CSV table of N, CA and C in Angstrom, one decimal:
chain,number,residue,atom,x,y,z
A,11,UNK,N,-22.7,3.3,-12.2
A,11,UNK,CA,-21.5,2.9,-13.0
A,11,UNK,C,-20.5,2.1,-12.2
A,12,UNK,N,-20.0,0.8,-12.8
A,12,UNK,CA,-19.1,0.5,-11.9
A,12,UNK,C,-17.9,1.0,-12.6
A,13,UNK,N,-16.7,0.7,-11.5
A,13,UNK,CA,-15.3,1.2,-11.4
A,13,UNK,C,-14.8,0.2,-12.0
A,14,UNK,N,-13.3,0.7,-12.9
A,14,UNK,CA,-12.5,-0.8,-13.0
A,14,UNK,C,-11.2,-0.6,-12.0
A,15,UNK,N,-10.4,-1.5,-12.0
A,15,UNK,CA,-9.5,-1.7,-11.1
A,15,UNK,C,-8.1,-1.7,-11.2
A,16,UNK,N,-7.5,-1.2,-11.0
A,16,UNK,CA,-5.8,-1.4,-11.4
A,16,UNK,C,-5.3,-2.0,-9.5
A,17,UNK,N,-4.8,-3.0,-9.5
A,17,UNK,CA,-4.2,-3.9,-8.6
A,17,UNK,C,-2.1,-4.2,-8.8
A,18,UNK,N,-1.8,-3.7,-7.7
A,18,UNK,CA,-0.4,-3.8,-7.9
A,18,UNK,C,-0.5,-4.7,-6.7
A,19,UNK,N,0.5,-5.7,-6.6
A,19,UNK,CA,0.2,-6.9,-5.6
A,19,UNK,C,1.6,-7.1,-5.4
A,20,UNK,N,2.1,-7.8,-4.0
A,20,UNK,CA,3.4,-8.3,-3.7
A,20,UNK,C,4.0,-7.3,-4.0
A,21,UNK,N,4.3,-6.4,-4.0
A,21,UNK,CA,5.4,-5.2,-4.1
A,21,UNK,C,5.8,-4.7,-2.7
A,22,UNK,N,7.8,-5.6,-2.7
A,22,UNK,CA,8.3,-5.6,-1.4
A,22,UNK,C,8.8,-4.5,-1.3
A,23,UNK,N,9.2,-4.2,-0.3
A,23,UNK,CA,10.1,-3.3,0.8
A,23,UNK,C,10.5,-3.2,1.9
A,24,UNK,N,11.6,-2.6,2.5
A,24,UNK,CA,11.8,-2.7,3.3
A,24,UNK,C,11.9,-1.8,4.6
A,25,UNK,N,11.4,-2.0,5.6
A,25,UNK,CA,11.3,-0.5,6.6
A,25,UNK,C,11.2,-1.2,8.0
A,26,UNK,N,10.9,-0.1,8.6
A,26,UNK,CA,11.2,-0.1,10.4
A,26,UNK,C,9.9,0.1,11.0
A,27,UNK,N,9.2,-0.6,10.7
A,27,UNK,CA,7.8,-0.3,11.4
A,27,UNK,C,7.5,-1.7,12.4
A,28,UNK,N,7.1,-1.2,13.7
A,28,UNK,CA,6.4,-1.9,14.6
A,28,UNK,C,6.6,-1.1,15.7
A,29,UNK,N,6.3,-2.4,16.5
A,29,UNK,CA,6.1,-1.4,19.0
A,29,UNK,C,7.5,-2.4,19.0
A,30,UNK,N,8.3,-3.2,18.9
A,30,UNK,CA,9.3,-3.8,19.4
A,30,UNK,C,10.7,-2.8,19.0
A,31,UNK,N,11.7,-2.4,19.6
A,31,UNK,CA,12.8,-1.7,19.4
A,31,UNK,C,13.7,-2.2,18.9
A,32,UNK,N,13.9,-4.2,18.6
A,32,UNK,CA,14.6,-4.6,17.7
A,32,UNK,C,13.7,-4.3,16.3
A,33,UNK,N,12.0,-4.2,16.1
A,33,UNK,CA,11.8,-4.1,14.5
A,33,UNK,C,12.3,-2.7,14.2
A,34,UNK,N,12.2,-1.8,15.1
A,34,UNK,CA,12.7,-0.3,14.5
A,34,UNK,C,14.3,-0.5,14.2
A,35,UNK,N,15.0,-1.0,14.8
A,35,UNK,CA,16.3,-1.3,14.9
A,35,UNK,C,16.6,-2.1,13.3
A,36,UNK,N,16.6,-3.3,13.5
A,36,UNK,CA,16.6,-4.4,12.6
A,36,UNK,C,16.2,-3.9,11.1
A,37,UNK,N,14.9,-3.9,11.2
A,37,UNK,CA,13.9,-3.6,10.1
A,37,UNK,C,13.3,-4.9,9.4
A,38,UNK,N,12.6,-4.8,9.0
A,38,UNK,CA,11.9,-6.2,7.9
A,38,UNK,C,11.2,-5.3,6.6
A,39,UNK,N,11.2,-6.7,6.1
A,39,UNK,CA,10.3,-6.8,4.6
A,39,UNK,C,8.6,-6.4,5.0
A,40,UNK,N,8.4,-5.8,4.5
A,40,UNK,CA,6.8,-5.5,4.0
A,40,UNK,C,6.7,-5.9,2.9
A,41,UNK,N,5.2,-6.4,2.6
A,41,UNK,CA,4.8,-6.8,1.1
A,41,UNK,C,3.5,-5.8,1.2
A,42,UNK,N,3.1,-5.0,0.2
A,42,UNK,CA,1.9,-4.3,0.0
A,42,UNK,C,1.3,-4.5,-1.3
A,43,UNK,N,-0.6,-4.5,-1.3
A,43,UNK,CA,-0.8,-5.0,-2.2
A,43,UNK,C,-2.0,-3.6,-2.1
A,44,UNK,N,-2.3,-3.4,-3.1
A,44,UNK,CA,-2.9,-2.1,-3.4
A,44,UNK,C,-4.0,-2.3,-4.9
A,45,UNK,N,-4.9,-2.3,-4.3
A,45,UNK,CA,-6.1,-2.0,-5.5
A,45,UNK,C,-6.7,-0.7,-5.6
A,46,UNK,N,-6.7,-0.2,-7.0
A,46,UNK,CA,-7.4,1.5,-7.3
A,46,UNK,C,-8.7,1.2,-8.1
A,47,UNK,N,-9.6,1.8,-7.5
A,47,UNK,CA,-10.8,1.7,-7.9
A,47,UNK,C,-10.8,3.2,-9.4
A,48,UNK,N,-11.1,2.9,-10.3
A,48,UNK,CA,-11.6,4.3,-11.2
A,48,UNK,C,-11.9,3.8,-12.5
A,49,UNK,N,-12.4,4.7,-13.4
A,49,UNK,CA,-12.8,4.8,-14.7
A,49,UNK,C,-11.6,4.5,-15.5
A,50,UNK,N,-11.2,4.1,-15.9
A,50,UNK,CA,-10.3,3.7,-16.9
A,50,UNK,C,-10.7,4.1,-18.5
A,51,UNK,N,-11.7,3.8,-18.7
A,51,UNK,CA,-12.6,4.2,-20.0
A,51,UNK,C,-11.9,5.6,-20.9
A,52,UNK,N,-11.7,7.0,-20.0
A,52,UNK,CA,-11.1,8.3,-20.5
A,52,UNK,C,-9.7,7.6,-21.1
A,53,UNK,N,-8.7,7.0,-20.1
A,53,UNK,CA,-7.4,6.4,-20.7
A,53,UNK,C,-7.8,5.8,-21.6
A,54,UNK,N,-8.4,4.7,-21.6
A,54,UNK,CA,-8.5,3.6,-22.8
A,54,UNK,C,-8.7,4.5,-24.2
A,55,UNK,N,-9.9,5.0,-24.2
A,55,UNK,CA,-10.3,5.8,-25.5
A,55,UNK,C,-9.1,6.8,-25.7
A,56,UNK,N,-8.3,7.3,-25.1
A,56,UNK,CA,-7.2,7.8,-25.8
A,56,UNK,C,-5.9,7.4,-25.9
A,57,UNK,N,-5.8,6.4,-25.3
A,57,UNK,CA,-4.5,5.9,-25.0
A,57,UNK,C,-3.5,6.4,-24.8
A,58,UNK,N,-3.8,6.9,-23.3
A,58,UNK,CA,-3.6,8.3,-22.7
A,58,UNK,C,-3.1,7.9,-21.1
A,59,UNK,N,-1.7,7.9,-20.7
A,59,UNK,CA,-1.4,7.6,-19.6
A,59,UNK,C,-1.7,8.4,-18.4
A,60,UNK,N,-1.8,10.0,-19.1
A,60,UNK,CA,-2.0,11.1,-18.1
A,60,UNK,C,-4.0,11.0,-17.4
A,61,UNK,N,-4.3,9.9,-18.1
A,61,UNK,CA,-5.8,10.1,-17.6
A,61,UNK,C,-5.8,8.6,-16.6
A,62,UNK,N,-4.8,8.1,-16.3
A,62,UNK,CA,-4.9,6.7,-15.3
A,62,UNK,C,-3.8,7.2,-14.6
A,63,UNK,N,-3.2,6.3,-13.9
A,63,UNK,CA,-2.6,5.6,-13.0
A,63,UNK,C,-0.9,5.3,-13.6
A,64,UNK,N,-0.2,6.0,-13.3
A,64,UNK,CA,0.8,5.3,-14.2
A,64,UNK,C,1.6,4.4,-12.5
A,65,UNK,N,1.6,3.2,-12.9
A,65,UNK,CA,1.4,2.5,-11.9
A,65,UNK,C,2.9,2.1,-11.5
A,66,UNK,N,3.7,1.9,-12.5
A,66,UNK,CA,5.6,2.5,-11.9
A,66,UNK,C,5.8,3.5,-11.2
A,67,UNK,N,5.0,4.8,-11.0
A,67,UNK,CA,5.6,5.6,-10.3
A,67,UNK,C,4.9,5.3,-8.9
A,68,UNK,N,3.1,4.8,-9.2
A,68,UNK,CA,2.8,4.2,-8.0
A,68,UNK,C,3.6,3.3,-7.1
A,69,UNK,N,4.2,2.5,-7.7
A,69,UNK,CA,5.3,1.4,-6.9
A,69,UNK,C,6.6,2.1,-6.3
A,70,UNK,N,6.9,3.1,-6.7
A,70,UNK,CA,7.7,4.1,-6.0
A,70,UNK,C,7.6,4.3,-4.8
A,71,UNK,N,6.6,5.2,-5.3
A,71,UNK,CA,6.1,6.1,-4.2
A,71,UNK,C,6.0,5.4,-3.1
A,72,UNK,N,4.8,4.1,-3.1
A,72,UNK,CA,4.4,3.0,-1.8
A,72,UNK,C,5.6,2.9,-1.5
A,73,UNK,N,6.9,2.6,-2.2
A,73,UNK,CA,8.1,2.0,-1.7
A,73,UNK,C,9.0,3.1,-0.7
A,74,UNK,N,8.5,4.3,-1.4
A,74,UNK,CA,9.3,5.2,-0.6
A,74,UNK,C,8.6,5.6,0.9
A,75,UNK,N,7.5,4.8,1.2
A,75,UNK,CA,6.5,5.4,2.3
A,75,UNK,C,7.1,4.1,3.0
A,76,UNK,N,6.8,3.0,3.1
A,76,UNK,CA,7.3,1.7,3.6
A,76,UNK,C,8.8,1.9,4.0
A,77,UNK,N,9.6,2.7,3.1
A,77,UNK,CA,11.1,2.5,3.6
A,77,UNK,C,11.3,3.9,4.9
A,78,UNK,N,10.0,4.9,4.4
A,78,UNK,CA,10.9,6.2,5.1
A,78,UNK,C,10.3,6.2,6.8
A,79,UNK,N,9.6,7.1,7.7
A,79,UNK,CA,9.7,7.2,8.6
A,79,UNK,C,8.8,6.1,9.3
A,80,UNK,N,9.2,6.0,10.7
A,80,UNK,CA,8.3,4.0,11.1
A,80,UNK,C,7.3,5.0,11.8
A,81,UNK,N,6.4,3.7,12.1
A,81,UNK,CA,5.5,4.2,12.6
A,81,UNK,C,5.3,2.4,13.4
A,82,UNK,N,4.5,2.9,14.1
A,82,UNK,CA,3.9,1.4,15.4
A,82,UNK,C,3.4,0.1,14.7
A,83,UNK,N,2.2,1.0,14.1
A,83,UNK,CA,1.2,0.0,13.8
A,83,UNK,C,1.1,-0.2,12.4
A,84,UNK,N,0.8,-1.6,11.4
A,84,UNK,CA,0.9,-1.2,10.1
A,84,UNK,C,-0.8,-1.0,10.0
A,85,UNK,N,-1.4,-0.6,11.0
A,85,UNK,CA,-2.6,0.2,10.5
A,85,UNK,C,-2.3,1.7,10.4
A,86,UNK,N,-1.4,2.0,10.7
A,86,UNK,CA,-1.0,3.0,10.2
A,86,UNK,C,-0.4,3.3,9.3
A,87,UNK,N,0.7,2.5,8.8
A,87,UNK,CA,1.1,2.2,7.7
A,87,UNK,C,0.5,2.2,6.4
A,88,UNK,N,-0.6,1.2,6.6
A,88,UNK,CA,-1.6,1.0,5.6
A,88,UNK,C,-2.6,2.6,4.9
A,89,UNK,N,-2.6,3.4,6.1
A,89,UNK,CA,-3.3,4.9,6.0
A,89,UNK,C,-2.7,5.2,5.2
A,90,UNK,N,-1.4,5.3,5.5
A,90,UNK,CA,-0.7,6.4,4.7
A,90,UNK,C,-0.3,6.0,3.4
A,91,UNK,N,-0.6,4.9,3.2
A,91,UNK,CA,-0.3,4.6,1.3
A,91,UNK,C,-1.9,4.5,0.8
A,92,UNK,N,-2.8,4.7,1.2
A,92,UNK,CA,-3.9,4.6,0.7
A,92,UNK,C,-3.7,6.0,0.7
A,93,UNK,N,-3.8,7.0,1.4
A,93,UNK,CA,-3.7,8.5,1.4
A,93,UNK,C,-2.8,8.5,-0.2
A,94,UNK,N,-1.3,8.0,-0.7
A,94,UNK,CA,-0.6,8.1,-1.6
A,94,UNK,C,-2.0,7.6,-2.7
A,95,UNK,N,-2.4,6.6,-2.5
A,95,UNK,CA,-2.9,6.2,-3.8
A,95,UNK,C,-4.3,7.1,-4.2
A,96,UNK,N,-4.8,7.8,-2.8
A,96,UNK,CA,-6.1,8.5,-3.3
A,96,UNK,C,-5.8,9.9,-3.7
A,97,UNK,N,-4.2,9.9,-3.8
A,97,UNK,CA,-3.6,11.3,-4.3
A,97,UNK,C,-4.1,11.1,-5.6
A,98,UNK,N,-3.9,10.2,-6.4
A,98,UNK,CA,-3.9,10.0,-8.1
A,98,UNK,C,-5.4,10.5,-8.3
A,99,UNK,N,-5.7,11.6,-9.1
A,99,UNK,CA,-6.9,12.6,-9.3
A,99,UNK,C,-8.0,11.0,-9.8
A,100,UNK,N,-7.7,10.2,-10.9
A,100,UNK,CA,-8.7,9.3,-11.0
A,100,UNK,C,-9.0,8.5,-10.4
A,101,UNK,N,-8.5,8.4,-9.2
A,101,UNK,CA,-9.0,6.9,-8.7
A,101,UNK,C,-10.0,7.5,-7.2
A,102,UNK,N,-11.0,6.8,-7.1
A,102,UNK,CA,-12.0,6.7,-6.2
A,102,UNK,C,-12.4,6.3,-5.3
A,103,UNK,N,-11.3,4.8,-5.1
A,103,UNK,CA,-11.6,4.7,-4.1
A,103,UNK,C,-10.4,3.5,-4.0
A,104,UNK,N,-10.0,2.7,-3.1
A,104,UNK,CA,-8.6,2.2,-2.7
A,104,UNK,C,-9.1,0.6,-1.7
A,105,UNK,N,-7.9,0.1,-2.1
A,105,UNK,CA,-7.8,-1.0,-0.9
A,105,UNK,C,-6.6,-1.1,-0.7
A,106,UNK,N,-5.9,-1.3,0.3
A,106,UNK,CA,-4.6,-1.5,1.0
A,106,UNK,C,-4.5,-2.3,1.5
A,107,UNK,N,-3.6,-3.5,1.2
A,107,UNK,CA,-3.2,-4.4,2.5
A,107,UNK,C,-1.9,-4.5,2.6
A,108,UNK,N,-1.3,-4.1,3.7
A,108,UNK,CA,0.0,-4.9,4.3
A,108,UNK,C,0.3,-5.7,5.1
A,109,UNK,N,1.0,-6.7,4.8
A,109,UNK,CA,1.6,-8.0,4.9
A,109,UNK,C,2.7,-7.8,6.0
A,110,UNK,N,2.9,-8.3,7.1
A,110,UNK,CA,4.3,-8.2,7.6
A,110,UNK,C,4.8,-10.0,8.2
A,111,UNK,N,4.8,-10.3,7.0
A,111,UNK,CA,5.2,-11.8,6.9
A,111,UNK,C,6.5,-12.0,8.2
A,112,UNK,N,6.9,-12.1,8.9
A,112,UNK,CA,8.2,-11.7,9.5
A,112,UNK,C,7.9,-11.0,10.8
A,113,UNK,N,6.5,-10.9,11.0
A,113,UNK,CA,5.7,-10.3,12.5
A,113,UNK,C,6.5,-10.9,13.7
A,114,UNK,N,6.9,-10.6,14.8
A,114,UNK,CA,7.4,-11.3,15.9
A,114,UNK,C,6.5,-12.1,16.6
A,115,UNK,N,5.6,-13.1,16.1
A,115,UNK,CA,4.8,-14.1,16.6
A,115,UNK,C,5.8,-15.3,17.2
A,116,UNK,N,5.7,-15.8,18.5
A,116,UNK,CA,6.7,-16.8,18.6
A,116,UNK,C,5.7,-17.8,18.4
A,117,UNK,N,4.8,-18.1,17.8
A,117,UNK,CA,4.4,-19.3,17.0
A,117,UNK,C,4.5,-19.4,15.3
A,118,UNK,N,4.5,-20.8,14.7
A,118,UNK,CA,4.0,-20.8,13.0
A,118,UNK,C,3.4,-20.4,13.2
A,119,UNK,N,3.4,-19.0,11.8
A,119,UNK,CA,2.3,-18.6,11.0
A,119,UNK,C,2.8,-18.3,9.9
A,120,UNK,N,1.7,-18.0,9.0
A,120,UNK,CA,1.9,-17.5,7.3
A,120,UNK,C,2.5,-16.1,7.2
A,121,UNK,N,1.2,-15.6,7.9
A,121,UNK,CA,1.5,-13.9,7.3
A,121,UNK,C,0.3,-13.2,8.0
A,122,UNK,N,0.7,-11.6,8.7
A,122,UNK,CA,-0.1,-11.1,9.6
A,122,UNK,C,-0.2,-9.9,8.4
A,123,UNK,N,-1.6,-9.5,8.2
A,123,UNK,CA,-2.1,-8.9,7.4
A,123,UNK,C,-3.5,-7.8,7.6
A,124,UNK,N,-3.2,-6.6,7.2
A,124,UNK,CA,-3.9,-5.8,8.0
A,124,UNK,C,-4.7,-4.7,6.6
A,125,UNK,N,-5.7,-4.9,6.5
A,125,UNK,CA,-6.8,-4.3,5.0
A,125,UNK,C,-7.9,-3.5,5.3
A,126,UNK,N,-7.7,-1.8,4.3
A,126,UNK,CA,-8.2,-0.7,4.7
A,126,UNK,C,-8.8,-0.5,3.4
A,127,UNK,N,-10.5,0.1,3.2
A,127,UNK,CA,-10.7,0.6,2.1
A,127,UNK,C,-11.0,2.0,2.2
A,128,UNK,N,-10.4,3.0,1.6
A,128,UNK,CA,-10.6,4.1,1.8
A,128,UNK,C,-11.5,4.7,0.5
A,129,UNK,N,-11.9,5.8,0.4
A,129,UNK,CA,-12.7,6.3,-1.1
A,129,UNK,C,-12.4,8.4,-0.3
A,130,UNK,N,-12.8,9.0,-1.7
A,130,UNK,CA,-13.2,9.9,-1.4
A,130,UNK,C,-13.8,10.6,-1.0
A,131,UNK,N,-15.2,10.2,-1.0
A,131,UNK,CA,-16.3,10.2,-0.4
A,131,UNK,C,-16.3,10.5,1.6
């Protein structure tokens, strides 16, 4: 059986994560983008929010993880909102990426970006 997907993308915030003591200081923007692997099919046939993803409170939640305590690495970062998103009983399996557009590279670049799939399994 495959999975369908619910994808929340670009959803900013703002927090203190990195190794440099001006980013804990300062802080920057995070952008997280989050895909949930699951059945959607039980929601659809009843039109039933309690059987998905209600994906506003998902955006919360990630927002409240990105803003609350730092952490070094946003590989670590990235754990701990996939851990939030494999809380939701339907979903199976996860992708995470965060963005830290705003990295302290002293060269141009786009965007340093760090992507974890997690599952239950």
């Amino acid at each position: 059986m495959s999975l369908d997907r619910i994808a929340l993308k670009g959803l900013r915030a703002r927090g203190r994560h990195g190794v440099l003591p001006a980013e804990r200081e300062l802080g920057q923007e995070f952008v997280i983008d989050a895909t949930l692997f699951l059945d959607t099919a039980p929601a659809a046939a009843g039109d039933d929010l309690t059987a998905t993803v209600h994906y506003g409170e998902l955006a919360e939640e990630l927002t409240r993880v990105v803003s609350g305590e730092p952490v070094q690495l946003i590989e670590t970062l990235a754990q701990r909102l996939a851990e939030v998103c494999l809380a939701y009983e339907p979903v199976v399996k996860v992708e995470v990426s965060v963005h830290k557009p705003a990295a302290p590279i002293p060269l141009p670049f786009d965007d340093v970006v760090v992507t974890i799939e997690r599952s239950r399994v």
